[in-house]
Coordinates of N, CA and C in Angstrom, one line a residue:
M1383 N 16.8 -8.1 -38.8 CA 16.6 -8.5 -37.4 C 17.3 -8.7 -36.3
A1384 N 16.9 -8.0 -35.6 CA 18.2 -7.7 -34.2 C 18.8 -9.2 -33.9
K1385 N 20.1 -9.1 -33.3 CA 20.7 -10.3 -33.1 C 20.3 -10.4 -31.4
K1386 N 20.2 -9.2 -31.1 CA 20.1 -9.4 -29.2 C 18.6 -8.5 -28.8
L1387 N 17.9 -9.0 -27.8 CA 17.1 -8.0 -27.4 C 17.3 -8.0 -25.9
V1388 N 17.1 -6.3 -25.9 CA 17.6 -6.0 -24.2 C 15.9 -5.5 -24.0
I1389 N 15.5 -6.4 -22.8 CA 14.1 -5.9 -22.3 C 14.2 -5.2 -21.0
K1390 N 13.6 -4.3 -20.7 CA 13.6 -3.8 -19.2 C 12.0 -3.5 -18.8
V1391 N 11.8 -4.5 -18.0 CA 10.5 -4.6 -17.4 C 10.2 -3.7 -15.9
T1392 N 9.4 -2.6 -15.9 CA 9.2 -2.1 -15.0 C 8.3 -2.5 -13.5
A1393 N 6.8 -3.1 -14.5 CA 6.0 -3.6 -13.5 C 6.1 -4.9 -13.3
G1394 N 5.5 -5.2 -12.1 CA 5.2 -6.3 -11.1 C 3.9 -6.6 -11.1
A1395 N 3.5 -7.0 -9.9 CA 2.0 -7.4 -9.6 C 1.1 -6.0 -9.7
D1396 N 1.9 -4.7 -9.9 CA 0.8 -3.9 -9.7 C 0.3 -3.6 -11.4
A1397 N 1.2 -4.0 -12.2 CA 0.7 -3.9 -13.5 C 0.6 -5.3 -14.3
P1398 N -0.1 -6.7 -13.8 CA 0.3 -8.0 -14.0 C 0.3 -8.0 -16.0
E1399 N -0.8 -7.4 -16.4 CA -0.8 -7.8 -18.0 C 0.8 -7.5 -18.5
R1400 N 1.2 -6.3 -17.7 CA 2.5 -5.6 -18.8 C 3.6 -6.6 -18.0
C1401 N 3.5 -6.8 -17.1 CA 4.9 -7.6 -16.5 C 4.8 -9.0 -17.3
S1402 N 3.7 -9.6 -17.6 CA 3.6 -10.8 -17.9 C 3.8 -10.8 -19.3
Q1403 N 3.7 -9.6 -19.9 CA 4.0 -9.6 -21.5 C 5.9 -9.5 -21.7
A1404 N 6.3 -8.6 -20.7 CA 7.7 -8.9 -20.8 C 8.2 -9.8 -20.7
F1405 N 7.7 -10.8 -19.9 CA 8.7 -11.9 -19.5 C 8.2 -12.8 -20.4
T1406 N 7.0 -13.0 -21.2 CA 6.5 -13.8 -22.2 C 7.2 -13.6 -23.4
V1407 N 7.7 -12.4 -24.0 CA 8.3 -12.1 -25.2 C 9.9 -12.4 -24.7
A1408 N 10.2 -12.2 -23.6 CA 11.9 -12.3 -23.4 C 12.0 -13.9 -23.6
A1409 N 11.0 -15.0 -22.9 CA 10.9 -16.7 -23.2 C 10.8 -16.7 -24.6
V1410 N 9.9 -16.3 -25.3 CA 9.6 -16.6 -26.6 C 10.8 -16.4 -27.3
A1411 N 11.7 -14.9 -27.2 CA 12.5 -14.6 -28.2 C 14.1 -15.7 -27.7
V1412 N 14.0 -16.2 -26.4 CA 15.2 -17.0 -26.1 C 14.7 -18.4 -27.0
A1413 N 13.6 -18.7 -27.1 CA 13.2 -20.2 -27.6 C 13.8 -20.1 -29.3
S1414 N 13.5 -18.7 -29.5 CA 13.6 -18.5 -31.2 C 15.2 -18.5 -31.3
G1415 N 16.3 -18.5 -30.4 CA 17.3 -18.5 -30.7 C 17.7 -17.0 -30.3
V1416 N 17.2 -16.1 -30.3 CA 17.7 -14.5 -29.8 C 18.5 -14.4 -28.8
E1417 N 19.5 -13.7 -28.6 CA 20.2 -13.2 -27.4 C 19.5 -12.5 -26.6
V1418 N 18.8 -12.8 -25.3 CA 18.0 -12.1 -24.6 C 18.5 -11.6 -23.3
S1419 N 18.6 -10.4 -22.8 CA 19.0 -9.6 -21.5 C 17.5 -9.0 -21.1
L1420 N 17.1 -9.5 -20.1 CA 15.9 -9.1 -19.3 C 16.1 -8.5 -18.2
W1421 N 16.0 -6.9 -17.9 CA 16.2 -6.3 -17.0 C 15.2 -6.1 -15.7
L1422 N 15.3 -6.5 -14.8 CA 14.1 -6.1 -13.8 C 14.5 -5.0 -13.0
T1423 N 13.3 -3.9 -13.1 CA 13.3 -2.9 -12.1 C 12.0 -2.5 -11.9
G1424 N 12.0 -1.6 -10.6 CA 10.6 -1.2 -10.2 C 10.1 -2.6 -9.4
E1425 N 9.0 -2.8 -9.6 CA 8.2 -3.6 -8.7 C 8.4 -5.2 -9.6
S1426 N 9.1 -5.0 -10.4 CA 9.6 -6.3 -11.0 C 10.8 -6.8 -10.5
S1427 N 11.2 -6.1 -9.7 CA 12.7 -6.3 -9.0 C 12.0 -7.4 -8.0
W1428 N 11.2 -7.4 -7.5 CA 11.0 -8.7 -6.4 C 11.2 -10.0 -7.1
F1429 N 10.4 -10.2 -8.3 CA 10.8 -11.4 -8.9 C 12.4 -12.0 -9.2
A1430 N 13.3 -11.6 -8.8 CA 14.9 -11.5 -8.6 C 14.7 -12.6 -7.4
L1431 N 13.8 -12.6 -6.4 CA 14.1 -13.3 -5.0 C 13.3 -14.5 -5.3
P1432 N 13.9 -15.9 -4.6 CA 13.5 -16.9 -4.8 C 11.8 -16.9 -4.3
G1433 N 10.9 -17.7 -5.2 CA 9.6 -18.2 -4.5 C 8.8 -17.0 -5.1
R1434 N 9.5 -15.5 -5.2 CA 8.3 -14.6 -5.4 C 7.4 -14.8 -6.8
A1435 N 8.1 -15.2 -7.8 CA 7.4 -15.3 -8.9 C 6.3 -16.6 -8.8
G1436 N 6.5 -17.1 -8.3 CA 5.1 -18.3 -7.7 C 4.1 -17.6 -7.1
E1437 N 4.3 -16.6 -6.7 CA 2.9 -15.7 -6.1 C 2.2 -15.0 -6.9
F1438 N 3.1 -14.6 -8.3 CA 2.1 -14.0 -9.3 C 1.5 -14.5 -9.7
E1439 N 0.2 -14.4 -10.4 CA -1.1 -15.1 -10.8 C -1.6 -14.3 -12.0
L1440 N -2.1 -14.8 -13.2 CA -2.6 -13.8 -14.2 C -3.3 -14.7 -15.2
P1441 N -4.5 -14.8 -15.1 CA -5.5 -16.1 -16.1 C -5.0 -16.0 -17.3
H1442 N -4.6 -17.0 -18.0 CA -4.6 -17.2 -19.2 C -3.0 -16.9 -19.6
A1443 N -2.1 -16.8 -18.5 CA -0.4 -16.5 -18.7 C 0.1 -17.5 -18.3
A1444 N 1.3 -17.9 -19.1 CA 2.2 -18.5 -18.6 C 2.8 -18.4 -17.5
P1445 N 2.8 -19.4 -16.2 CA 3.8 -19.3 -15.1 C 4.7 -18.6 -14.9
L1446 N 4.8 -17.4 -14.3 CA 6.0 -16.6 -14.1 C 7.5 -17.8 -13.9
P1447 N 7.3 -18.3 -12.8 CA 8.5 -19.3 -12.5 C 9.2 -20.0 -13.8
D1448 N 8.2 -20.7 -14.7 CA 8.7 -21.3 -15.9 C 9.4 -20.2 -16.9
L1449 N 8.6 -19.3 -17.1 CA 9.1 -18.2 -18.2 C 10.5 -17.4 -17.7
I1450 N 11.2 -17.6 -16.1 CA 12.1 -17.4 -15.7 C 13.1 -18.2 -15.9
D1451 N 12.7 -19.6 -15.6 CA 13.7 -20.9 -16.1 C 14.1 -20.8 -17.1
S1452 N 13.1 -20.4 -18.2 CA 13.4 -20.6 -20.0 C 14.3 -19.4 -20.1
I1453 N 14.1 -18.1 -19.7 CA 14.8 -17.2 -19.8 C 16.4 -17.3 -19.5
L1454 N 16.4 -17.9 -17.9 CA 17.8 -18.1 -17.6 C 18.5 -19.1 -18.0
A1455 N 17.8 -20.3 -18.9 CA 18.8 -21.1 -19.4 C 19.2 -20.8 -20.8
A1456 N 19.2 -19.8 -21.5 CA 20.0 -19.0 -22.7 C 20.1 -17.8 -22.8
G1457 N 19.5 -17.3 -21.7 CA 19.6 -15.7 -21.8 C 20.0 -15.2 -20.6
R1458 N 19.6 -13.9 -20.1 CA 20.4 -13.2 -19.0 C 19.4 -12.4 -18.1
I1459 N 19.4 -12.8 -17.1 CA 18.4 -11.7 -16.1 C 19.2 -10.8 -15.5
T1460 N 19.0 -9.9 -15.5 CA 19.6 -8.5 -14.7 C 18.7 -7.8 -13.7
L1461 N 19.1 -7.6 -12.2 CA 18.6 -6.9 -11.5 C 19.1 -5.4 -11.3
C1462 N 18.4 -4.2 -11.0 CA 19.0 -2.9 -11.2 C 19.3 -3.0 -10.1
T1463 N 20.9 -2.3 -10.0 CA 21.5 -1.9 -8.8 C 20.7 -1.0 -7.9
Q1464 N 20.0 0.4 -8.1 CA 19.2 1.1 -7.4 C 17.9 0.5 -7.0
C1465 N 17.1 -0.5 -7.8 CA 16.1 -1.0 -7.3 C 16.6 -1.9 -6.1
A1466 N 17.5 -2.8 -6.5 CA 17.6 -3.4 -5.4 C 17.9 -3.1 -4.1
A1467 N 18.9 -1.9 -4.5 CA 19.1 -1.5 -3.0 C 18.1 -0.4 -2.1
R1468 N 17.3 0.0 -3.1 CA 15.9 0.5 -2.2 C 14.9 -0.5 -1.6
R1469 N 15.4 -1.6 -2.0 CA 14.4 -3.0 -1.4 C 15.5 -3.8 -0.7
E1470 N 17.0 -3.3 -0.4 CA 17.7 -4.0 0.2 C 17.8 -5.7 -0.1
I1471 N 17.8 -5.6 -1.4 CA 18.1 -7.0 -2.0 C 19.7 -7.1 -2.4
T1472 N 20.5 -7.9 -2.0 CA 21.9 -8.1 -2.4 C 21.7 -9.4 -3.2
E1473 N 23.4 -9.5 -3.8 CA 23.6 -10.7 -4.5 C 23.4 -11.8 -4.2
E1474 N 23.4 -12.0 -2.6 CA 23.1 -13.4 -1.7 C 21.7 -13.8 -1.7
D1475 N 21.0 -12.5 -2.0 CA 19.5 -13.1 -1.8 C 18.6 -13.5 -3.0
V1476 N 19.3 -13.2 -4.3 CA 18.8 -13.4 -5.9 C 18.9 -15.0 -6.1
I1477 N 17.7 -14.9 -7.1 CA 18.0 -16.6 -7.7 C 19.2 -16.4 -8.4
E1478 N 20.0 -17.9 -8.5 CA 21.1 -18.3 -8.9 C 20.7 -18.0 -10.6
G1479 N 21.9 -17.4 -10.8 CA 21.9 -16.7 -12.7 C 21.4 -15.4 -12.5
V1480 N 21.0 -14.8 -11.4 CA 20.6 -13.4 -11.7 C 21.7 -12.6 -10.9
R1481 N 22.0 -11.1 -12.0 CA 23.0 -10.6 -11.5 C 22.5 -9.4 -11.2
I1482 N 23.3 -8.5 -10.6 CA 22.9 -7.1 -10.3 C 23.7 -6.3 -11.0
A1483 N 23.1 -5.3 -11.8 CA 24.1 -4.1 -12.4 C 23.2 -2.8 -12.8
G1484 N 23.9 -2.0 -13.0 CA 23.3 -0.7 -13.0 C 23.1 0.1 -14.5
A1485 N 22.9 1.3 -14.5 CA 22.7 1.9 -15.7 C 23.9 1.9 -16.8
Q1486 N 24.9 1.7 -16.2 CA 25.8 1.9 -17.2 C 26.1 0.4 -18.4
V1487 N 25.7 -0.3 -17.4 CA 25.7 -1.9 -18.3 C 24.5 -1.8 -18.9
F1488 N 23.4 -1.3 -18.6 CA 22.1 -1.1 -19.5 C 22.2 -0.7 -20.7
V1489 N 22.6 0.7 -20.6 CA 23.1 1.6 -22.0 C 23.8 1.1 -22.7
S1490 N 24.9 0.1 -21.8 CA 26.3 -0.5 -22.8 C 25.3 -1.7 -24.0
E1491 N 24.2 -2.3 -23.2 CA 23.8 -3.6 -23.7 C 22.8 -3.1 -25.0
A1492 N 21.9 -2.1 -24.5 CA 21.0 -1.4 -25.1 C 21.5 -0.9 -26.7
M1493 N 22.7 -0.4 -26.5 CA 23.2 0.6 -27.5 C 24.4 -0.2 -28.3
A1494 N 24.3 -1.2 -27.9 CA 25.2 -2.4 -29.1 C 24.7 -2.5 -30.4
D1495 N 25.8 -2.6 -31.2 CA 25.0 -2.8 -32.7 C 24.4 -4.1 -32.7
G1496 N 23.5 -4.1 -33.4 CA 22.5 -5.1 -33.9 C 21.4 -5.7 -32.3
T1497 N 21.4 -4.5 -31.8 CA 20.5 -4.5 -30.4 C 19.1 -3.9 -30.7
Q1498 N 18.0 -4.8 -30.3 CA 16.8 -4.2 -30.0 C 16.2 -3.6 -28.5
A1499 N 15.7 -2.8 -28.3 CA 15.6 -2.7 -26.9 C 14.2 -2.2 -26.5
L1500 N 13.4 -3.0 -25.4 CA 12.4 -2.5 -25.1 C 12.0 -2.5 -23.8
V1501 N 11.2 -1.4 -23.6 CA 10.8 -1.3 -22.4 C 8.9 -1.5 -22.1
Y1502 N 9.0 -2.3 -21.0 CA 7.6 -2.5 -20.5 C 6.9 -1.9 -19.0

């Protein structure tokens, strides 16, 4: 079993089920003791901003703000550098604990020994 899980979520409100699945898998993995790195790209980038996750609704799904809190409690959330720039999001704008980093860091994390990478 992989000791680390790197998840890239590309969907936001435009594909709510796919989006929710990524955050749910990340939160469950964190709760199971797996080291998790969740990457926000594309439309999921907006969830790096305070209050935006609270606007997301999907019936029969855990609230996105709760999932984000549980992931940040023991894992890491990263906002893609290019995605942030396209949306004019800066480090001063994001939720405390969210970092902004680029493809080099993603590739490094995804290729590390004992790591499983998933893309939603």
